[in-house]
Amino acid sequence: MFHPRRTLKALLLPLAAGLALTALPAQSAHAASTLTNAGFESNGTGTTTPTGWSTYSAGGQTAASFTESGGHGGSFRLTHYSASAYKVETYQYLSGLTNGNYKLTAWVRSGGGQNSAYLALKNCGGAEQRTDIPVSSSGWIRIVTPVAVTNNQCTISVNSDAKAGNWINVDDLTFTSGTAGLPIKGSDVSSLAKSEAKGGVYKNSSGTTGDALAILKSAGQNYARLKVWVNPADGYNNKTHVLATAKRVKAQGMKLLVDFHYSDTWADPGAQSKPAAWAGHSYSQLKTDVYNHTYDVLNALKAQGTTADMVQVGNEINGGMLWNEGSTSNWSQLAGLLNSGYDAVKAVNSGTTVALHLAKGGDLAGTRWWFDSAVSNGVKFDVIGLSYYGYWHGTLADFQTTLDDAAARYGKPVYLAETAYPFRLDSKDSHENIIDLSSELVSGYPASTAGQTQWMKDVASVVEAVPNGRGLGIFYWESTWTAVTGNGWDPTDASSGNGWENQALFGYDDRALPAMAWFSHR
């Protein structure tokens, strides 16, 4: 993803979203080992303390919690709202639980703007677990919160610390045995080697200069993504540089995702140009080219002790790859090219996961059409990767619907292959940023370090909530692509700039940004 041409999408101006956390009250007990009135159906509308639940407010604002019509599943829901600022908690205490791992699932909506709004599991014997309620003013979003119960009890808590007029809806909670979490907490660091060569510097949050990969690892990153170009004009992101960076990735104890573009430059939905060396080749030759190139890079990685853990055969291949021979207008040929890549990956190491990657994060119909076509044409793959940028690809609810459907329909694990969010709007270099207007932002997520952090927390919650443990995780794009002279978007033009530096995970002072906290997501 790089989009040298700006993509404009008018969105609502964001509300300010803070991250303050509030102290929680001591609980009074009532004896139950299963959730009572979990769909808020027992009381109709206007009930401040629904059957089975308790309400608490340090400021006496219990009226800010109430039931009303308009449920997710049934007729009613829980709402937190007041015309003046408020803090309120709606909670239920469970006792007599068998110790073990549990998972709270809930359907939620929010207009955003709160200091904090979250579900919590507390007093369960270990650390309190929280999941923020994502900003989604129309579509319901399912979120999960896992906890280990070690003292036979647990409190389920819905919390708001809100400004005047802020609101949340919560409905259809379940508290059952189970676990959740994200195995993959990664970022794309393809820009790093060139950045360093051109003088780029990376610092930890306190300002000490260090290795960007070590800083990311210390924040919790456990997977790195590297793109491969065949013969790029600037010499970077080719086999030699990928091998060198892979050594550093593995030395940090991270896993490695290799992202084959099958081009000399950016491959994305708008461009899938063949490498110059393959330009005049027939379809039959291109199948061999894909196999040989894929095998060559991966075998060299294996030979130096840095075997790829996952491989993307193609990058954002909405319209296919290696145009025109591998276009989706000729699915049988595209299938042959994709299977050639798959076979090469498995020939090097049968344990390497093969992913297919589309930029259709919120496009249910488009994702179904593509993967239905792939399956009907015999394409082999292990997992599905989707790019999802909230300012282009639909709402968080659209993303959840698409991700859940892909996992269920094809019986495959899914991951968020690319996402990003700005921490500011102005440019550090002279190149216009891809996102530089408040009208382009996702409603409820300001262009601030807090907004960037909240975006990452909330997309992580959507991936974590994919049923049956099929949500693998996330790769942030592009964590290390800061504004460094000579490290612009165009490999043929050393003077080209970077339109993405306001969405990196290092700030304009080169320091690690607060959004790195999402790497330590459970």
Short mmCIF file of C-alpha atoms in Angstrom, two decimals:
data_model
loop_
_atom_site.label_atom_id
_atom_site.label_comp_id
_atom_site.label_asym_id
_atom_site.label_seq_id
_atom_site.Cartn_x
_atom_site.Cartn_y
_atom_site.Cartn_z
CA MET A 1 0.00 0.00 0.00
CA PHE A 2 1.36 3.44 -0.86
CA HIS A 3 -1.12 5.37 -3.01
CA PRO A 4 0.93 8.12 -4.68
CA ARG A 5 -2.40 9.51 -5.88
CA ARG A 6 -4.48 10.76 -3.00
CA THR A 7 -7.72 8.96 -2.27
CA LEU A 8 -10.33 11.27 -0.78
CA LYS A 9 -13.27 10.07 1.22
CA ALA A 10 -15.37 12.62 3.08
CA LEU A 11 -16.05 11.39 6.59
CA LEU A 12 -17.55 12.99 9.66
CA LEU A 13 -15.27 15.16 11.75
CA PRO A 14 -13.89 13.13 14.62
CA LEU A 15 -14.86 13.43 18.22
CA ALA A 16 -12.05 13.74 20.74
CA ALA A 17 -11.34 10.28 22.12
CA GLY A 18 -9.35 10.09 25.33
CA LEU A 19 -7.74 7.14 27.05
CA ALA A 20 -8.12 8.01 30.74
CA LEU A 21 -8.88 5.09 33.04
CA THR A 22 -11.10 5.36 36.09
CA ALA A 23 -10.87 3.75 39.50
CA LEU A 24 -13.42 1.01 40.08
CA PRO A 25 -15.66 0.59 43.12
CA ALA A 26 -15.79 -2.27 45.57
CA GLN A 27 -18.50 -4.78 44.71
CA SER A 28 -21.47 -6.09 46.62
CA ALA A 29 -22.26 -9.73 45.94
CA HIS A 30 -25.28 -11.65 44.80
CA ALA A 31 -25.06 -15.38 44.30
CA ALA A 32 -25.08 -16.59 40.70
CA SER A 33 -22.67 -18.58 38.57
CA THR A 34 -24.16 -17.66 35.19
CA LEU A 35 -25.03 -14.26 33.74
CA THR A 36 -28.57 -13.11 34.55
CA ASN A 37 -30.54 -10.99 32.08
CA ALA A 38 -27.56 -10.86 29.72
CA GLY A 39 -29.71 -9.44 26.91
CA PHE A 40 -31.47 -6.84 29.13
CA GLU A 41 -34.84 -8.26 28.11
CA SER A 42 -36.34 -8.56 31.61
CA ASN A 43 -37.22 -4.93 32.31
CA GLY A 44 -38.38 -3.12 29.19
CA THR A 45 -37.24 0.49 28.94
CA GLY A 46 -36.01 3.06 31.43
CA THR A 47 -34.71 0.70 34.14
CA THR A 48 -31.60 2.07 35.83
CA THR A 49 -30.68 -1.18 37.57
CA PRO A 50 -31.81 -4.09 35.38
CA THR A 51 -32.64 -7.48 36.88
CA GLY A 52 -29.44 -9.28 37.84
CA TRP A 53 -27.32 -6.15 37.49
CA SER A 54 -26.09 -3.44 39.85
CA THR A 55 -25.33 0.19 39.08
CA TYR A 56 -22.69 2.40 40.69
CA SER A 57 -21.69 6.01 40.27
CA ALA A 58 -19.30 7.86 42.55
CA GLY A 59 -20.99 11.09 41.51
CA GLY A 60 -24.52 9.86 42.05
CA GLN A 61 -25.15 9.64 38.31
CA THR A 62 -26.71 6.17 38.25
CA ALA A 63 -29.49 7.50 36.00
CA ALA A 64 -26.92 7.63 33.16
CA SER A 65 -27.26 3.82 32.96
CA PHE A 66 -30.62 2.54 31.73
CA THR A 67 -32.35 0.00 29.51
CA GLU A 68 -34.10 1.08 26.32
CA SER A 69 -35.57 -0.38 23.15
CA GLY A 70 -33.39 -1.18 20.14
CA GLY A 71 -31.50 -4.32 21.11
CA HIS A 72 -28.90 -6.17 19.08
CA GLY A 73 -30.66 -9.52 19.30
CA GLY A 74 -33.80 -8.96 21.32
CA SER A 75 -35.94 -5.89 21.89
CA PHE A 76 -33.88 -4.06 24.51
CA ARG A 77 -30.32 -2.97 25.30
CA LEU A 78 -28.27 -1.31 28.01
CA THR A 79 -27.36 2.31 27.34
CA HIS A 80 -25.03 4.75 29.09
CA TYR A 81 -25.94 8.36 28.30
CA SER A 82 -26.45 11.69 29.97
CA ALA A 83 -26.83 15.26 28.78
CA SER A 84 -24.11 16.21 31.30
CA ALA A 85 -20.72 14.64 32.02
CA TYR A 86 -20.99 11.37 33.93
CA LYS A 87 -19.19 8.34 35.34
CA VAL A 88 -21.21 5.17 35.74
CA GLU A 89 -20.68 1.42 36.02
CA THR A 90 -23.19 -1.37 35.39
CA TYR A 91 -21.95 -4.65 36.81
CA GLN A 92 -22.82 -8.20 37.74
CA TYR A 93 -21.01 -10.34 40.30
CA LEU A 94 -20.69 -14.07 39.63
CA SER A 95 -19.74 -16.57 42.33
CA GLY A 96 -19.44 -20.33 42.53
CA LEU A 97 -17.47 -20.43 39.30
CA THR A 98 -15.22 -23.36 38.44
CA ASN A 99 -11.70 -21.97 38.16
CA GLY A 100 -10.31 -21.80 34.63
CA ASN A 101 -10.25 -19.65 31.52
CA TYR A 102 -13.35 -17.67 30.59
CA LYS A 103 -14.32 -15.30 27.81
CA LEU A 104 -16.82 -12.47 27.93
CA THR A 105 -18.43 -11.68 24.57
CA ALA A 106 -20.64 -8.64 24.01
CA TRP A 107 -22.20 -6.63 21.21
CA VAL A 108 -21.50 -2.92 21.50
CA ARG A 109 -21.89 0.46 19.85
CA SER A 110 -20.56 3.89 20.78
CA GLY A 111 -20.74 7.45 19.57
CA GLY A 112 -17.21 8.00 20.87
CA GLY A 113 -15.72 10.94 22.72
CA GLN A 114 -15.55 9.41 26.21
CA ASN A 115 -12.54 9.67 28.50
CA SER A 116 -12.96 5.90 28.63
CA ALA A 117 -15.65 3.36 27.79
CA TYR A 118 -14.89 -0.31 28.25
CA LEU A 119 -15.90 -3.75 29.42
CA ALA A 120 -13.93 -5.21 32.31
CA LEU A 121 -13.53 -8.53 34.08
CA LYS A 122 -12.25 -7.91 37.60
CA ASN A 123 -12.01 -9.47 41.05
CA CYS A 124 -11.47 -12.79 39.26
CA GLY A 125 -8.29 -13.66 41.18
CA GLY A 126 -5.74 -12.22 38.77
CA ALA A 127 -5.16 -9.11 36.72
CA GLU A 128 -8.20 -7.16 35.59
CA GLN A 129 -8.87 -7.51 31.86
CA ARG A 130 -10.39 -4.70 29.78
CA THR A 131 -11.60 -4.21 26.23
CA ASP A 132 -12.37 -0.70 25.06
CA ILE A 133 -15.68 -0.16 23.28
CA PRO A 134 -14.85 0.82 19.67
CA VAL A 135 -16.44 3.89 18.12
CA SER A 136 -19.31 2.64 15.96
CA SER A 137 -22.41 4.80 15.95
CA SER A 138 -24.50 2.59 13.63
CA GLY A 139 -23.29 -1.00 13.25
CA TRP A 140 -23.00 -3.32 16.26
CA ILE A 141 -19.52 -4.72 16.91
CA ARG A 142 -18.75 -7.92 18.81
CA ILE A 143 -15.86 -7.71 21.27
CA VAL A 144 -14.32 -10.27 23.61
CA THR A 145 -12.48 -10.12 26.92
CA PRO A 146 -10.69 -13.20 28.28
CA VAL A 147 -9.78 -13.79 31.91
CA ALA A 148 -8.35 -16.51 34.15
CA VAL A 149 -10.65 -17.15 37.13
CA THR A 150 -8.62 -18.39 40.08
CA ASN A 151 -10.85 -17.57 43.08
CA ASN A 152 -14.20 -18.99 41.92
CA GLN A 153 -15.70 -15.56 41.26
CA CYS A 154 -15.65 -12.71 38.75
CA THR A 155 -17.31 -9.34 38.19
CA ILE A 156 -18.55 -8.38 34.72
CA SER A 157 -18.43 -4.61 34.41
CA VAL A 158 -19.59 -2.03 31.84
CA ASN A 159 -17.87 1.32 32.43
CA SER A 160 -18.24 4.85 31.11
CA ASP A 161 -16.28 7.96 32.07
CA ALA A 162 -17.98 10.28 29.66
CA LYS A 163 -18.46 13.84 28.54
CA ALA A 164 -21.87 15.42 28.11
CA GLY A 165 -23.86 13.70 25.38
CA ASN A 166 -21.56 10.68 25.00
CA TRP A 167 -23.28 7.30 24.72
CA ILE A 168 -22.69 3.55 24.49
CA ASN A 169 -25.00 0.58 23.84
CA VAL A 170 -24.23 -2.92 25.17
CA ASP A 171 -26.23 -6.09 24.59
CA ASP A 172 -26.23 -9.88 24.37
CA LEU A 173 -23.37 -10.67 26.72
CA THR A 174 -22.11 -14.22 27.21
CA PHE A 175 -19.62 -15.46 29.79
CA THR A 176 -18.36 -18.92 28.88
CA SER A 177 -15.28 -21.09 29.05
CA GLY A 178 -12.68 -20.06 26.49
CA THR A 179 -9.69 -17.92 25.70
CA ALA A 180 -8.84 -15.09 23.32
CA GLY A 181 -5.81 -13.13 22.21
CA LEU A 182 -3.75 -12.39 19.13
CA PRO A 183 -0.84 -14.68 18.18
CA ILE A 184 0.49 -12.14 15.64
CA LYS A 185 1.38 -8.60 16.67
CA GLY A 186 3.46 -7.40 13.75
CA SER A 187 4.46 -4.53 11.54
CA ASP A 188 5.90 -4.01 8.09
CA VAL A 189 9.50 -2.78 8.34
CA SER A 190 10.35 -2.90 4.64
CA SER A 191 11.51 0.74 4.66
CA LEU A 192 13.99 0.29 7.50
CA ALA A 193 17.22 -0.66 5.71
CA LYS A 194 17.01 2.20 3.24
CA SER A 195 15.99 4.65 5.97
CA GLU A 196 19.06 3.76 8.01
CA ALA A 197 21.30 4.00 4.96
CA LYS A 198 19.98 7.51 4.32
CA GLY A 199 20.52 8.65 7.90
CA GLY A 200 17.24 7.67 9.55
CA VAL A 201 17.36 7.48 13.35
CA TYR A 202 15.03 5.67 15.75
CA LYS A 203 14.61 6.32 19.45
CA ASN A 204 12.72 4.76 22.30
CA SER A 205 9.99 6.74 24.04
CA SER A 206 12.47 8.38 26.41
CA GLY A 207 14.65 9.59 23.54
CA THR A 208 17.52 7.09 23.57
CA THR A 209 18.68 6.17 20.05
CA GLY A 210 18.54 2.47 19.31
CA ASP A 211 17.78 -0.30 16.82
CA ALA A 212 14.24 0.17 15.53
CA LEU A 213 13.64 -3.58 15.57
CA ALA A 214 14.77 -3.84 19.19
CA ILE A 215 12.50 -0.93 20.14
CA LEU A 216 9.54 -2.59 18.40
CA LYS A 217 10.36 -5.93 20.02
CA SER A 218 10.55 -4.36 23.48
CA ALA A 219 7.08 -2.90 22.89
CA GLY A 220 5.77 -6.41 22.16
CA GLN A 221 6.10 -6.83 18.39
CA ASN A 222 6.61 -10.52 17.60
CA TYR A 223 6.39 -10.65 13.79
CA ALA A 224 7.94 -8.55 11.00
CA ARG A 225 6.81 -8.23 7.41
CA LEU A 226 9.24 -7.61 4.55
CA LYS A 227 8.28 -6.97 0.94
CA VAL A 228 10.27 -8.42 -1.96
CA TRP A 229 10.72 -6.68 -5.29
CA VAL A 230 12.48 -8.48 -8.14
CA ASN A 231 14.91 -5.85 -9.45
CA PRO A 232 14.01 -2.45 -7.96
CA ALA A 233 15.68 0.67 -9.34
CA ASP A 234 17.11 1.70 -5.96
CA GLY A 235 18.41 -1.77 -5.08
CA TYR A 236 16.37 -1.98 -1.87
CA ASN A 237 13.69 -4.55 -1.01
CA ASN A 238 15.44 -7.04 -3.28
CA LYS A 239 16.67 -10.48 -2.31
CA THR A 240 19.99 -9.25 -0.89
CA HIS A 241 18.40 -6.64 1.39
CA VAL A 242 15.61 -8.95 2.49
CA LEU A 243 18.19 -11.55 3.51
CA ALA A 244 20.11 -8.97 5.55
CA THR A 245 17.04 -7.59 7.33
CA ALA A 246 15.68 -11.10 7.94
CA LYS A 247 18.81 -11.89 9.99
CA ARG A 248 18.07 -8.90 12.19
CA VAL A 249 14.39 -9.84 12.53
CA LYS A 250 15.19 -13.37 13.61
CA ALA A 251 17.94 -12.17 15.95
CA GLN A 252 15.23 -10.25 17.82
CA GLY A 253 13.27 -13.47 18.25
CA MET A 254 10.56 -12.31 15.86
CA LYS A 255 8.86 -14.38 13.19
CA LEU A 256 9.09 -13.40 9.53
CA LEU A 257 6.43 -12.74 6.90
CA VAL A 258 7.78 -12.40 3.35
CA ASP A 259 5.51 -10.40 1.05
CA PHE A 260 6.16 -11.09 -2.65
CA HIS A 261 5.02 -8.27 -4.95
CA TYR A 262 6.21 -10.02 -8.17
CA SER A 263 7.19 -6.62 -9.55
CA ASP A 264 10.11 -4.19 -9.56
CA THR A 265 7.97 -1.63 -7.74
CA TRP A 266 4.75 -1.31 -5.75
CA ALA A 267 2.06 -3.88 -6.48
CA ASP A 268 -1.37 -2.92 -5.18
CA PRO A 269 -4.99 -2.86 -6.44
CA GLY A 270 -4.13 -0.18 -8.98
CA ALA A 271 -0.85 -1.58 -10.29
CA GLN A 272 0.42 -5.11 -10.81
CA SER A 273 3.16 -4.55 -13.37
CA LYS A 274 5.49 -7.37 -14.32
CA PRO A 275 9.19 -7.12 -13.47
CA ALA A 276 11.21 -5.84 -16.42
CA ALA A 277 13.06 -9.15 -16.62
CA TRP A 278 9.77 -11.01 -17.20
CA ALA A 279 8.19 -8.43 -19.51
CA GLY A 280 8.00 -10.44 -22.73
CA HIS A 281 7.37 -13.83 -21.13
CA SER A 282 4.50 -16.11 -22.02
CA TYR A 283 2.02 -17.29 -19.37
CA SER A 284 3.86 -20.62 -19.21
CA GLN A 285 7.17 -18.82 -18.63
CA LEU A 286 5.59 -16.58 -15.99
CA LYS A 287 4.52 -19.63 -13.99
CA THR A 288 8.14 -20.77 -14.01
CA ASP A 289 9.32 -17.25 -13.15
CA VAL A 290 7.04 -17.11 -10.11
CA TYR A 291 8.20 -20.53 -8.94
CA ASN A 292 11.89 -19.85 -9.44
CA HIS A 293 11.88 -16.38 -7.88
CA THR A 294 9.82 -17.49 -4.88
CA TYR A 295 11.96 -20.59 -4.37
CA ASP A 296 15.21 -18.67 -4.79
CA VAL A 297 14.45 -16.02 -2.16
CA LEU A 298 12.94 -18.44 0.36
CA ASN A 299 15.63 -21.06 -0.07
CA ALA A 300 18.33 -18.42 0.49
CA LEU A 301 16.53 -17.37 3.67
CA LYS A 302 16.38 -20.97 4.80
CA ALA A 303 20.05 -21.52 3.99
CA GLN A 304 21.13 -18.67 6.29
CA GLY A 305 18.95 -19.94 9.13
CA THR A 306 16.09 -17.44 8.77
CA THR A 307 13.31 -19.55 7.26
CA ALA A 308 10.14 -17.60 6.47
CA ASP A 309 7.27 -18.36 8.82
CA MET A 310 4.60 -16.96 6.51
CA VAL A 311 4.60 -15.92 2.84
CA GLN A 312 2.22 -13.74 0.88
CA VAL A 313 1.96 -14.91 -2.72
CA GLY A 314 1.19 -11.47 -4.14
CA ASN A 315 0.36 -8.13 -2.55
CA GLU A 316 -3.18 -6.68 -2.53
CA ILE A 317 -4.11 -8.79 -5.53
CA ASN A 318 -7.74 -7.60 -5.84
CA GLY A 319 -7.37 -7.60 -9.62
CA GLY A 320 -4.83 -10.39 -9.82
CA MET A 321 -1.08 -10.00 -10.43
CA LEU A 322 1.44 -9.96 -13.27
CA TRP A 323 -0.97 -8.11 -15.52
CA ASN A 324 -2.32 -8.84 -17.98
CA GLU A 325 -1.67 -12.60 -17.95
CA GLY A 326 -2.54 -12.95 -14.25
CA SER A 327 -5.58 -10.68 -14.19
CA THR A 328 -8.82 -11.74 -12.50
CA SER A 329 -10.35 -11.51 -15.98
CA ASN A 330 -8.53 -14.80 -16.58
CA TRP A 331 -8.97 -16.76 -13.36
CA SER A 332 -7.56 -20.04 -14.63
CA GLN A 333 -4.25 -18.33 -15.42
CA LEU A 334 -4.20 -16.37 -12.16
CA ALA A 335 -4.84 -19.64 -10.33
CA GLY A 336 -1.89 -21.22 -12.10
CA LEU A 337 0.43 -18.38 -11.07
CA LEU A 338 -0.77 -18.43 -7.46
CA ASN A 339 -0.36 -22.20 -7.22
CA SER A 340 3.11 -21.91 -8.70
CA GLY A 341 4.00 -19.59 -5.82
CA TYR A 342 2.34 -21.88 -3.28
CA ASP A 343 4.22 -24.91 -4.55
CA ALA A 344 7.55 -23.06 -4.35
CA VAL A 345 6.91 -22.01 -0.75
CA LYS A 346 6.09 -25.55 0.30
CA ALA A 347 9.04 -26.99 -1.62
CA VAL A 348 11.39 -24.90 0.51
CA ASN A 349 9.61 -25.55 3.80
CA SER A 350 6.31 -27.40 4.13
CA GLY A 351 5.65 -25.69 7.47
CA THR A 352 5.62 -22.16 6.05
CA THR A 353 2.11 -20.66 5.98
CA VAL A 354 0.90 -19.36 2.61
CA ALA A 355 -1.36 -16.32 2.63
CA LEU A 356 -3.41 -14.64 -0.08
CA HIS A 357 -3.80 -10.89 0.45
CA LEU A 358 -6.56 -8.56 -0.73
CA ALA A 359 -7.24 -4.87 0.02
CA LYS A 360 -10.94 -5.45 0.65
CA GLY A 361 -11.19 -5.21 4.44
CA GLY A 362 -14.75 -3.90 4.54
CA ASP A 363 -15.99 -5.34 1.23
CA LEU A 364 -17.97 -8.50 2.00
CA ALA A 365 -19.27 -9.04 -1.54
CA GLY A 366 -15.90 -8.36 -3.16
CA THR A 367 -14.03 -10.65 -0.77
CA ARG A 368 -16.54 -13.44 -1.33
CA TRP A 369 -16.38 -13.05 -5.10
CA TRP A 370 -12.59 -13.19 -5.09
CA PHE A 371 -12.14 -16.18 -2.79
CA ASP A 372 -15.12 -18.07 -4.25
CA SER A 373 -13.38 -17.69 -7.64
CA ALA A 374 -10.05 -18.79 -6.15
CA VAL A 375 -11.57 -21.88 -4.54
CA SER A 376 -13.53 -22.84 -7.67
CA ASN A 377 -10.29 -22.56 -9.67
CA GLY A 378 -8.37 -24.80 -7.28
CA VAL A 379 -6.12 -22.14 -5.73
CA LYS A 380 -4.17 -23.45 -2.73
CA PHE A 381 -3.73 -21.29 0.37
CA ASP A 382 -3.53 -21.57 4.16
CA VAL A 383 -4.70 -18.20 5.48
CA ILE A 384 -6.45 -15.03 4.31
CA GLY A 385 -4.97 -11.55 4.74
CA LEU A 386 -7.02 -8.38 4.27
CA SER A 387 -5.86 -4.77 4.20
CA TYR A 388 -8.21 -2.52 6.15
CA TYR A 389 -7.68 1.22 6.32
CA GLY A 390 -10.65 2.77 8.08
CA TYR A 391 -10.56 5.95 6.03
CA TRP A 392 -10.96 3.93 2.77
CA HIS A 393 -12.39 0.49 3.40
CA GLY A 394 -15.68 0.96 5.23
CA THR A 395 -16.67 0.93 8.89
CA LEU A 396 -15.30 -1.23 11.69
CA ALA A 397 -18.60 -3.12 11.55
CA ASP A 398 -18.07 -3.72 7.81
CA PHE A 399 -14.57 -4.99 8.57
CA GLN A 400 -15.83 -7.35 11.25
CA THR A 401 -18.54 -8.73 8.96
CA THR A 402 -16.05 -9.34 6.15
CA LEU A 403 -13.38 -10.87 8.37
CA ASP A 404 -15.81 -13.16 10.20
CA ASP A 405 -17.38 -14.29 6.93
CA ALA A 406 -14.03 -15.08 5.31
CA ALA A 407 -12.96 -17.18 8.29
CA ALA A 408 -16.21 -19.12 8.37
CA ARG A 409 -16.89 -19.42 4.63
CA TYR A 410 -13.43 -20.75 3.74
CA GLY A 411 -12.57 -22.38 7.07
CA LYS A 412 -9.27 -20.50 7.24
CA PRO A 413 -7.51 -18.29 9.77
CA VAL A 414 -7.60 -14.58 8.89
CA TYR A 415 -5.37 -11.64 9.70
CA LEU A 416 -5.26 -7.90 9.17
CA ALA A 417 -2.42 -7.63 6.66
CA GLU A 418 -2.21 -3.83 6.70
CA THR A 419 -3.69 -0.99 8.68
CA ALA A 420 -2.46 2.42 9.84
CA TYR A 421 -3.67 5.65 11.36
CA PRO A 422 -2.26 9.19 11.55
CA PHE A 423 -0.95 10.67 14.80
CA ARG A 424 -0.94 14.15 13.21
CA LEU A 425 -1.97 15.68 9.87
CA ASP A 426 0.93 17.93 8.83
CA SER A 427 3.90 16.70 6.78
CA LYS A 428 7.48 16.53 7.96
CA ASP A 429 8.81 16.52 4.38
CA SER A 430 7.63 18.48 1.35
CA HIS A 431 5.53 15.59 0.01
CA GLU A 432 1.77 15.80 0.59
CA ASN A 433 0.55 13.21 3.07
CA ILE A 434 -1.95 10.57 1.95
CA ILE A 435 -4.20 11.54 4.87
CA ASP A 436 -3.82 15.20 5.82
CA LEU A 437 -7.33 16.58 6.33
CA SER A 438 -9.58 16.13 9.35
CA SER A 439 -12.43 15.38 6.91
CA GLU A 440 -10.57 12.24 5.80
CA LEU A 441 -10.37 10.72 9.28
CA VAL A 442 -12.56 8.01 10.79
CA SER A 443 -15.26 9.55 12.98
CA GLY A 444 -14.29 9.28 16.64
CA TYR A 445 -10.57 8.79 15.98
CA PRO A 446 -8.65 12.08 15.96
CA ALA A 447 -5.27 12.49 14.27
CA SER A 448 -3.38 12.38 17.55
CA THR A 449 -1.23 9.91 19.43
CA ALA A 450 -4.33 9.00 21.46
CA GLY A 451 -6.41 8.55 18.31
CA GLN A 452 -3.75 6.38 16.65
CA THR A 453 -3.48 4.27 19.81
CA GLN A 454 -7.24 3.85 20.10
CA TRP A 455 -7.52 2.84 16.44
CA MET A 456 -4.99 0.06 16.94
CA LYS A 457 -6.67 -1.16 20.12
CA ASP A 458 -10.05 -1.27 18.41
CA VAL A 459 -9.01 -3.04 15.20
CA ALA A 460 -7.15 -5.52 17.42
CA SER A 461 -10.41 -6.14 19.30
CA VAL A 462 -12.21 -6.87 16.01
CA VAL A 463 -9.56 -9.39 14.91
CA GLU A 464 -9.47 -10.96 18.37
CA ALA A 465 -13.24 -11.49 18.25
CA VAL A 466 -13.24 -13.63 15.08
CA PRO A 467 -15.05 -16.83 16.11
CA ASN A 468 -13.32 -20.15 16.73
CA GLY A 469 -9.93 -18.57 17.37
CA ARG A 470 -9.41 -17.84 13.67
CA GLY A 471 -8.27 -14.23 14.15
CA LEU A 472 -4.48 -14.46 13.87
CA GLY A 473 -3.46 -10.86 14.38
CA ILE A 474 -2.33 -7.66 12.72
CA PHE A 475 0.54 -6.13 10.75
CA TYR A 476 0.85 -2.36 11.05
CA TRP A 477 1.86 -0.56 7.87
CA GLU A 478 4.52 0.87 7.86
CA SER A 479 6.01 1.33 11.31
CA THR A 480 9.50 2.54 10.38
CA TRP A 481 8.76 4.68 7.29
CA THR A 482 9.64 8.06 8.73
CA ALA A 483 10.48 11.15 6.64
CA VAL A 484 14.12 10.67 5.64
CA THR A 485 15.56 12.48 2.62
CA GLY A 486 16.19 9.93 -0.13
CA ASN A 487 13.77 7.34 1.28
CA GLY A 488 10.68 8.42 -0.65
CA TRP A 489 7.99 6.32 -2.25
CA ASP A 490 9.45 6.11 -5.77
CA PRO A 491 12.45 3.76 -6.14
CA THR A 492 13.28 5.45 -9.46
CA ASP A 493 13.36 8.96 -7.96
CA ALA A 494 15.70 9.71 -5.06
CA SER A 495 14.03 13.09 -4.51
CA SER A 496 10.53 11.63 -4.05
CA GLY A 497 8.97 12.11 -0.64
CA ASN A 498 6.96 10.07 1.81
CA GLY A 499 3.19 10.50 2.14
CA TRP A 500 2.97 8.20 5.15
CA GLU A 501 5.34 9.58 7.80
CA ASN A 502 2.38 10.87 9.84
CA GLN A 503 1.20 7.25 10.15
CA ALA A 504 4.49 5.67 11.26
CA LEU A 505 5.01 4.33 14.78
CA PHE A 506 7.91 6.72 15.33
CA GLY A 507 7.15 10.43 15.71
CA TYR A 508 8.63 13.48 14.00
CA ASP A 509 11.17 13.55 16.87
CA ASP A 510 12.05 9.92 15.92
CA ARG A 511 10.71 8.62 19.25
CA ALA A 512 8.54 5.52 19.65
CA LEU A 513 4.88 6.55 19.76
CA PRO A 514 2.30 5.50 22.38
CA ALA A 515 0.44 3.41 19.76
CA MET A 516 3.18 0.79 20.11
CA ALA A 517 1.30 -0.20 23.26
CA TRP A 518 -1.03 -2.29 21.10
CA PHE A 519 1.82 -4.74 20.50
CA SER A 520 1.39 -5.85 24.11
CA HIS A 521 -2.28 -6.70 23.48
CA ARG A 522 -3.05 -10.05 25.05
#
